[in-house]
Amino acid sequence: VTLIHGTRDPNALDMVVIGNNFAEADRPLFERRVRETITALFGTDVFEDSPHAFNVWRSSIIEARFRFSLHGGLCFGPGDGAEYRRLLDMAEEELPDYDRVFLFFDGDIGGSIAGCATLGGLFIASDSVQPGFTLPHELGPSVGSLADEYVN
């Protein structure tokens, strides 16, 4: 796991980025997209005011194979409970004291959905729909207690 943003501050929120459905040959593409996404995240007004509140770690795992489940436009995370646990175990193996997991998809994850946040601090996103927008949008409700478009 590689620190790509932050100062290793033990009080900062630790987020680990795991790649999903990237081929090994696409590792440079994965690394570039993650770098661009994280740069965009901290260029967003909500997050640019507190860049040292986060440590972002890029995992060496890029070929995780998780299914994605949507119901009525709402995210239910990777497939089933066993797959969800497998992802959390992967994150813990990469970074034992992580706070959030960001599962970064290669390509489209279904319909017009660019990403979603689930219980347990898991964020699923692709940069294929709105580059630089999805992660700040999905991270906001979890970290900042911001409302999401699914809340009435």
JSON list of C-alpha atoms in Angstrom, two decimals:
[
{"chain": "A", "resi": 1, "resn": "VAL", "atom": "CA", "xyz": [0.00, 0.00, 0.00]},
{"chain": "A", "resi": 2, "resn": "THR", "atom": "CA", "xyz": [1.31, 3.46, -0.95]},
{"chain": "A", "resi": 3, "resn": "LEU", "atom": "CA", "xyz": [0.48, 6.79, 0.68]},
{"chain": "A", "resi": 4, "resn": "ILE", "atom": "CA", "xyz": [-0.66, 9.09, -2.13]},
{"chain": "A", "resi": 5, "resn": "HIS", "atom": "CA", "xyz": [-2.10, 11.93, -0.06]},
{"chain": "A", "resi": 6, "resn": "GLY", "atom": "CA", "xyz": [-1.61, 13.03, 3.52]},
{"chain": "A", "resi": 7, "resn": "THR", "atom": "CA", "xyz": [1.05, 13.17, 6.20]},
{"chain": "A", "resi": 8, "resn": "ARG", "atom": "CA", "xyz": [0.55, 9.87, 8.03]},
{"chain": "A", "resi": 9, "resn": "ASP", "atom": "CA", "xyz": [-1.13, 11.85, 10.81]},
{"chain": "A", "resi": 10, "resn": "PRO", "atom": "CA", "xyz": [-2.60, 9.21, 13.15]},
{"chain": "A", "resi": 11, "resn": "ASN", "atom": "CA", "xyz": [-5.63, 11.47, 13.76]},
{"chain": "A", "resi": 12, "resn": "ALA", "atom": "CA", "xyz": [-6.45, 11.73, 10.05]},
{"chain": "A", "resi": 13, "resn": "LEU", "atom": "CA", "xyz": [-9.08, 9.59, 8.38]},
{"chain": "A", "resi": 14, "resn": "ASP", "atom": "CA", "xyz": [-7.34, 6.72, 6.56]},
{"chain": "A", "resi": 15, "resn": "MET", "atom": "CA", "xyz": [-8.90, 5.74, 3.24]},
{"chain": "A", "resi": 16, "resn": "VAL", "atom": "CA", "xyz": [-7.60, 2.80, 1.21]},
{"chain": "A", "resi": 17, "resn": "VAL", "atom": "CA", "xyz": [-8.29, 2.65, -2.55]},
{"chain": "A", "resi": 18, "resn": "ILE", "atom": "CA", "xyz": [-8.69, -0.82, -4.06]},
{"chain": "A", "resi": 19, "resn": "GLY", "atom": "CA", "xyz": [-9.02, -1.40, -7.79]},
{"chain": "A", "resi": 20, "resn": "ASN", "atom": "CA", "xyz": [-11.82, -3.51, -9.22]},
{"chain": "A", "resi": 21, "resn": "ASN", "atom": "CA", "xyz": [-11.75, -5.18, -12.64]},
{"chain": "A", "resi": 22, "resn": "PHE", "atom": "CA", "xyz": [-8.47, -3.65, -13.80]},
{"chain": "A", "resi": 23, "resn": "ALA", "atom": "CA", "xyz": [-6.09, -5.99, -15.58]},
{"chain": "A", "resi": 24, "resn": "GLU", "atom": "CA", "xyz": [-2.47, -6.08, -14.43]},
{"chain": "A", "resi": 25, "resn": "ALA", "atom": "CA", "xyz": [-1.49, -4.47, -17.74]},
{"chain": "A", "resi": 26, "resn": "ASP", "atom": "CA", "xyz": [-3.73, -1.54, -16.78]},
{"chain": "A", "resi": 27, "resn": "ARG", "atom": "CA", "xyz": [-1.88, -0.74, -13.54]},
{"chain": "A", "resi": 28, "resn": "PRO", "atom": "CA", "xyz": [-0.49, 2.58, -14.91]},
{"chain": "A", "resi": 29, "resn": "LEU", "atom": "CA", "xyz": [-4.03, 3.54, -15.96]},
{"chain": "A", "resi": 30, "resn": "PHE", "atom": "CA", "xyz": [-5.38, 2.65, -12.48]},
{"chain": "A", "resi": 31, "resn": "GLU", "atom": "CA", "xyz": [-2.63, 4.66, -10.77]},
{"chain": "A", "resi": 32, "resn": "ARG", "atom": "CA", "xyz": [-3.24, 7.67, -13.04]},
{"chain": "A", "resi": 33, "resn": "ARG", "atom": "CA", "xyz": [-7.02, 7.60, -12.54]},
{"chain": "A", "resi": 34, "resn": "VAL", "atom": "CA", "xyz": [-6.66, 7.30, -8.77]},
{"chain": "A", "resi": 35, "resn": "ARG", "atom": "CA", "xyz": [-4.17, 10.18, -8.71]},
{"chain": "A", "resi": 36, "resn": "GLU", "atom": "CA", "xyz": [-6.50, 12.35, -10.83]},
{"chain": "A", "resi": 37, "resn": "THR", "atom": "CA", "xyz": [-9.51, 11.46, -8.68]},
{"chain": "A", "resi": 38, "resn": "ILE", "atom": "CA", "xyz": [-7.72, 12.24, -5.41]},
{"chain": "A", "resi": 39, "resn": "THR", "atom": "CA", "xyz": [-6.37, 15.50, -6.85]},
{"chain": "A", "resi": 40, "resn": "ALA", "atom": "CA", "xyz": [-9.93, 16.44, -7.85]},
{"chain": "A", "resi": 41, "resn": "LEU", "atom": "CA", "xyz": [-11.22, 15.46, -4.40]},
{"chain": "A", "resi": 42, "resn": "PHE", "atom": "CA", "xyz": [-8.91, 17.89, -2.63]},
{"chain": "A", "resi": 43, "resn": "GLY", "atom": "CA", "xyz": [-9.68, 20.55, -5.23]},
{"chain": "A", "resi": 44, "resn": "THR", "atom": "CA", "xyz": [-13.34, 20.43, -4.16]},
{"chain": "A", "resi": 45, "resn": "ASP", "atom": "CA", "xyz": [-14.27, 23.30, -1.84]},
{"chain": "A", "resi": 46, "resn": "VAL", "atom": "CA", "xyz": [-15.58, 21.04, 0.93]},
{"chain": "A", "resi": 47, "resn": "PHE", "atom": "CA", "xyz": [-12.35, 19.04, 1.11]},
{"chain": "A", "resi": 48, "resn": "GLU", "atom": "CA", "xyz": [-9.71, 21.59, 0.10]},
{"chain": "A", "resi": 49, "resn": "ASP", "atom": "CA", "xyz": [-10.08, 23.34, 3.45]},
{"chain": "A", "resi": 50, "resn": "SER", "atom": "CA", "xyz": [-8.93, 20.25, 5.36]},
{"chain": "A", "resi": 51, "resn": "PRO", "atom": "CA", "xyz": [-6.43, 18.33, 3.21]},
{"chain": "A", "resi": 52, "resn": "HIS", "atom": "CA", "xyz": [-4.47, 17.10, 6.25]},
{"chain": "A", "resi": 53, "resn": "ALA", "atom": "CA", "xyz": [-7.55, 15.49, 7.75]},
{"chain": "A", "resi": 54, "resn": "PHE", "atom": "CA", "xyz": [-7.12, 12.58, 5.31]},
{"chain": "A", "resi": 55, "resn": "ASN", "atom": "CA", "xyz": [-4.49, 9.98, 4.52]},
{"chain": "A", "resi": 56, "resn": "VAL", "atom": "CA", "xyz": [-5.24, 8.28, 1.21]},
{"chain": "A", "resi": 57, "resn": "TRP", "atom": "CA", "xyz": [-3.51, 4.99, 0.50]},
{"chain": "A", "resi": 58, "resn": "ARG", "atom": "CA", "xyz": [-3.44, 3.28, -2.91]},
{"chain": "A", "resi": 59, "resn": "SER", "atom": "CA", "xyz": [-3.61, -0.48, -2.62]},
{"chain": "A", "resi": 60, "resn": "SER", "atom": "CA", "xyz": [-1.56, -2.79, -4.77]},
{"chain": "A", "resi": 61, "resn": "ILE", "atom": "CA", "xyz": [-4.80, -4.73, -5.42]},
{"chain": "A", "resi": 62, "resn": "ILE", "atom": "CA", "xyz": [-6.29, -3.76, -8.76]},
{"chain": "A", "resi": 63, "resn": "GLU", "atom": "CA", "xyz": [-7.88, -7.00, -9.93]},
{"chain": "A", "resi": 64, "resn": "ALA", "atom": "CA", "xyz": [-10.50, -7.48, -7.20]},
{"chain": "A", "resi": 65, "resn": "ARG", "atom": "CA", "xyz": [-13.57, -9.02, -8.80]},
{"chain": "A", "resi": 66, "resn": "PHE", "atom": "CA", "xyz": [-16.70, -7.80, -7.07]},
{"chain": "A", "resi": 67, "resn": "ARG", "atom": "CA", "xyz": [-20.22, -7.80, -8.39]},
{"chain": "A", "resi": 68, "resn": "PHE", "atom": "CA", "xyz": [-22.29, -4.68, -8.00]},
{"chain": "A", "resi": 69, "resn": "SER", "atom": "CA", "xyz": [-25.90, -4.68, -6.90]},
{"chain": "A", "resi": 70, "resn": "LEU", "atom": "CA", "xyz": [-28.43, -1.93, -7.47]},
{"chain": "A", "resi": 71, "resn": "HIS", "atom": "CA", "xyz": [-32.06, -1.83, -6.42]},
{"chain": "A", "resi": 72, "resn": "GLY", "atom": "CA", "xyz": [-34.21, 1.11, -7.39]},
{"chain": "A", "resi": 73, "resn": "GLY", "atom": "CA", "xyz": [-31.11, 3.23, -7.90]},
{"chain": "A", "resi": 74, "resn": "LEU", "atom": "CA", "xyz": [-29.81, 2.50, -4.41]},
{"chain": "A", "resi": 75, "resn": "CYS", "atom": "CA", "xyz": [-26.48, 0.83, -3.77]},
{"chain": "A", "resi": 76, "resn": "PHE", "atom": "CA", "xyz": [-26.30, -2.45, -1.95]},
{"chain": "A", "resi": 77, "resn": "GLY", "atom": "CA", "xyz": [-22.59, -2.93, -2.32]},
{"chain": "A", "resi": 78, "resn": "PRO", "atom": "CA", "xyz": [-20.62, -5.81, -3.70]},
{"chain": "A", "resi": 79, "resn": "GLY", "atom": "CA", "xyz": [-22.90, -8.73, -4.33]},
{"chain": "A", "resi": 80, "resn": "ASP", "atom": "CA", "xyz": [-23.60, -10.40, -1.02]},
{"chain": "A", "resi": 81, "resn": "GLY", "atom": "CA", "xyz": [-22.45, -10.46, 2.61]},
{"chain": "A", "resi": 82, "resn": "ALA", "atom": "CA", "xyz": [-19.58, -12.85, 1.94]},
{"chain": "A", "resi": 83, "resn": "GLU", "atom": "CA", "xyz": [-18.19, -10.63, -0.83]},
{"chain": "A", "resi": 84, "resn": "TYR", "atom": "CA", "xyz": [-18.60, -7.54, 1.32]},
{"chain": "A", "resi": 85, "resn": "ARG", "atom": "CA", "xyz": [-16.65, -9.24, 4.13]},
{"chain": "A", "resi": 86, "resn": "ARG", "atom": "CA", "xyz": [-13.98, -10.29, 1.61]},
{"chain": "A", "resi": 87, "resn": "LEU", "atom": "CA", "xyz": [-13.54, -6.66, 0.55]},
{"chain": "A", "resi": 88, "resn": "LEU", "atom": "CA", "xyz": [-13.29, -5.45, 4.15]},
{"chain": "A", "resi": 89, "resn": "ASP", "atom": "CA", "xyz": [-10.74, -8.19, 4.83]},
{"chain": "A", "resi": 90, "resn": "MET", "atom": "CA", "xyz": [-8.72, -7.07, 1.79]},
{"chain": "A", "resi": 91, "resn": "ALA", "atom": "CA", "xyz": [-8.73, -3.50, 3.07]},
{"chain": "A", "resi": 92, "resn": "GLU", "atom": "CA", "xyz": [-7.67, -4.59, 6.55]},
{"chain": "A", "resi": 93, "resn": "GLU", "atom": "CA", "xyz": [-4.85, -6.68, 5.13]},
{"chain": "A", "resi": 94, "resn": "GLU", "atom": "CA", "xyz": [-3.62, -3.70, 3.13]},
{"chain": "A", "resi": 95, "resn": "LEU", "atom": "CA", "xyz": [-4.07, -1.13, 5.92]},
{"chain": "A", "resi": 96, "resn": "PRO", "atom": "CA", "xyz": [-5.07, -2.58, 9.30]},
{"chain": "A", "resi": 97, "resn": "ASP", "atom": "CA", "xyz": [-6.35, 0.70, 10.78]},
{"chain": "A", "resi": 98, "resn": "TYR", "atom": "CA", "xyz": [-8.28, 1.96, 7.74]},
{"chain": "A", "resi": 99, "resn": "ASP", "atom": "CA", "xyz": [-11.42, 4.08, 8.19]},
{"chain": "A", "resi": 100, "resn": "ARG", "atom": "CA", "xyz": [-12.92, 3.98, 4.69]},
{"chain": "A", "resi": 101, "resn": "VAL", "atom": "CA", "xyz": [-12.60, 1.77, 1.64]},
{"chain": "A", "resi": 102, "resn": "PHE", "atom": "CA", "xyz": [-12.89, 3.15, -1.85]},
{"chain": "A", "resi": 103, "resn": "LEU", "atom": "CA", "xyz": [-13.49, 0.43, -4.44]},
{"chain": "A", "resi": 104, "resn": "PHE", "atom": "CA", "xyz": [-12.46, 2.00, -7.75]},
{"chain": "A", "resi": 105, "resn": "PHE", "atom": "CA", "xyz": [-14.10, 0.40, -10.78]},
{"chain": "A", "resi": 106, "resn": "ASP", "atom": "CA", "xyz": [-12.66, 0.23, -14.24]},
{"chain": "A", "resi": 107, "resn": "GLY", "atom": "CA", "xyz": [-15.45, 1.38, -16.50]},
{"chain": "A", "resi": 108, "resn": "ASP", "atom": "CA", "xyz": [-19.16, 1.65, -15.99]},
{"chain": "A", "resi": 109, "resn": "ILE", "atom": "CA", "xyz": [-20.79, 0.11, -12.91]},
{"chain": "A", "resi": 110, "resn": "GLY", "atom": "CA", "xyz": [-24.33, 0.05, -14.14]},
{"chain": "A", "resi": 111, "resn": "GLY", "atom": "CA", "xyz": [-26.72, 2.33, -15.96]},
{"chain": "A", "resi": 112, "resn": "SER", "atom": "CA", "xyz": [-26.17, 5.99, -15.21]},
{"chain": "A", "resi": 113, "resn": "ILE", "atom": "CA", "xyz": [-24.78, 5.24, -11.74]},
{"chain": "A", "resi": 114, "resn": "ALA", "atom": "CA", "xyz": [-21.29, 6.62, -11.17]},
{"chain": "A", "resi": 115, "resn": "GLY", "atom": "CA", "xyz": [-20.97, 5.51, -7.58]},
{"chain": "A", "resi": 116, "resn": "CYS", "atom": "CA", "xyz": [-22.56, 5.00, -4.22]},
{"chain": "A", "resi": 117, "resn": "ALA", "atom": "CA", "xyz": [-21.79, 4.84, -0.54]},
{"chain": "A", "resi": 118, "resn": "THR", "atom": "CA", "xyz": [-22.81, 1.91, 1.62]},
{"chain": "A", "resi": 119, "resn": "LEU", "atom": "CA", "xyz": [-22.87, 1.18, 5.32]},
{"chain": "A", "resi": 120, "resn": "GLY", "atom": "CA", "xyz": [-19.45, 0.50, 6.73]},
{"chain": "A", "resi": 121, "resn": "GLY", "atom": "CA", "xyz": [-17.67, 3.27, 4.86]},
{"chain": "A", "resi": 122, "resn": "LEU", "atom": "CA", "xyz": [-17.45, 1.56, 1.49]},
{"chain": "A", "resi": 123, "resn": "PHE", "atom": "CA", "xyz": [-17.46, 3.76, -1.57]},
{"chain": "A", "resi": 124, "resn": "ILE", "atom": "CA", "xyz": [-17.91, 2.36, -5.03]},
{"chain": "A", "resi": 125, "resn": "ALA", "atom": "CA", "xyz": [-17.15, 4.57, -7.96]},
{"chain": "A", "resi": 126, "resn": "SER", "atom": "CA", "xyz": [-16.03, 4.79, -11.52]},
{"chain": "A", "resi": 127, "resn": "ASP", "atom": "CA", "xyz": [-14.57, 7.82, -13.23]},
{"chain": "A", "resi": 128, "resn": "SER", "atom": "CA", "xyz": [-16.32, 6.91, -16.46]},
{"chain": "A", "resi": 129, "resn": "VAL", "atom": "CA", "xyz": [-19.43, 9.06, -15.91]},
{"chain": "A", "resi": 130, "resn": "GLN", "atom": "CA", "xyz": [-18.25, 12.21, -14.11]},
{"chain": "A", "resi": 131, "resn": "PRO", "atom": "CA", "xyz": [-14.49, 12.25, -13.53]},
{"chain": "A", "resi": 132, "resn": "GLY", "atom": "CA", "xyz": [-13.51, 14.01, -10.33]},
{"chain": "A", "resi": 133, "resn": "PHE", "atom": "CA", "xyz": [-17.09, 14.32, -9.09]},
{"chain": "A", "resi": 134, "resn": "THR", "atom": "CA", "xyz": [-18.09, 10.90, -7.84]},
{"chain": "A", "resi": 135, "resn": "LEU", "atom": "CA", "xyz": [-15.72, 10.44, -4.90]},
{"chain": "A", "resi": 136, "resn": "PRO", "atom": "CA", "xyz": [-16.39, 13.84, -3.29]},
{"chain": "A", "resi": 137, "resn": "HIS", "atom": "CA", "xyz": [-20.11, 13.25, -3.80]},
{"chain": "A", "resi": 138, "resn": "GLU", "atom": "CA", "xyz": [-20.03, 9.82, -2.14]},
{"chain": "A", "resi": 139, "resn": "LEU", "atom": "CA", "xyz": [-17.56, 10.71, 0.59]},
{"chain": "A", "resi": 140, "resn": "GLY", "atom": "CA", "xyz": [-19.55, 13.74, 1.75]},
{"chain": "A", "resi": 141, "resn": "PRO", "atom": "CA", "xyz": [-22.47, 11.87, 3.37]},
{"chain": "A", "resi": 142, "resn": "SER", "atom": "CA", "xyz": [-20.15, 9.57, 5.29]},
{"chain": "A", "resi": 143, "resn": "VAL", "atom": "CA", "xyz": [-17.53, 12.02, 6.49]},
{"chain": "A", "resi": 144, "resn": "GLY", "atom": "CA", "xyz": [-19.49, 15.25, 6.64]},
{"chain": "A", "resi": 145, "resn": "SER", "atom": "CA", "xyz": [-22.97, 13.93, 7.44]},
{"chain": "A", "resi": 146, "resn": "LEU", "atom": "CA", "xyz": [-24.19, 15.65, 4.27]},
{"chain": "A", "resi": 147, "resn": "ALA", "atom": "CA", "xyz": [-27.52, 14.67, 2.73]},
{"chain": "A", "resi": 148, "resn": "ASP", "atom": "CA", "xyz": [-27.55, 12.61, -0.44]},
{"chain": "A", "resi": 149, "resn": "GLU", "atom": "CA", "xyz": [-29.98, 12.67, -3.35]},
{"chain": "A", "resi": 150, "resn": "TYR", "atom": "CA", "xyz": [-31.76, 9.58, -1.96]},
{"chain": "A", "resi": 151, "resn": "VAL", "atom": "CA", "xyz": [-32.77, 11.31, 1.28]},
{"chain": "A", "resi": 152, "resn": "ASN", "atom": "CA", "xyz": [-36.21, 12.94, 1.33]}
]
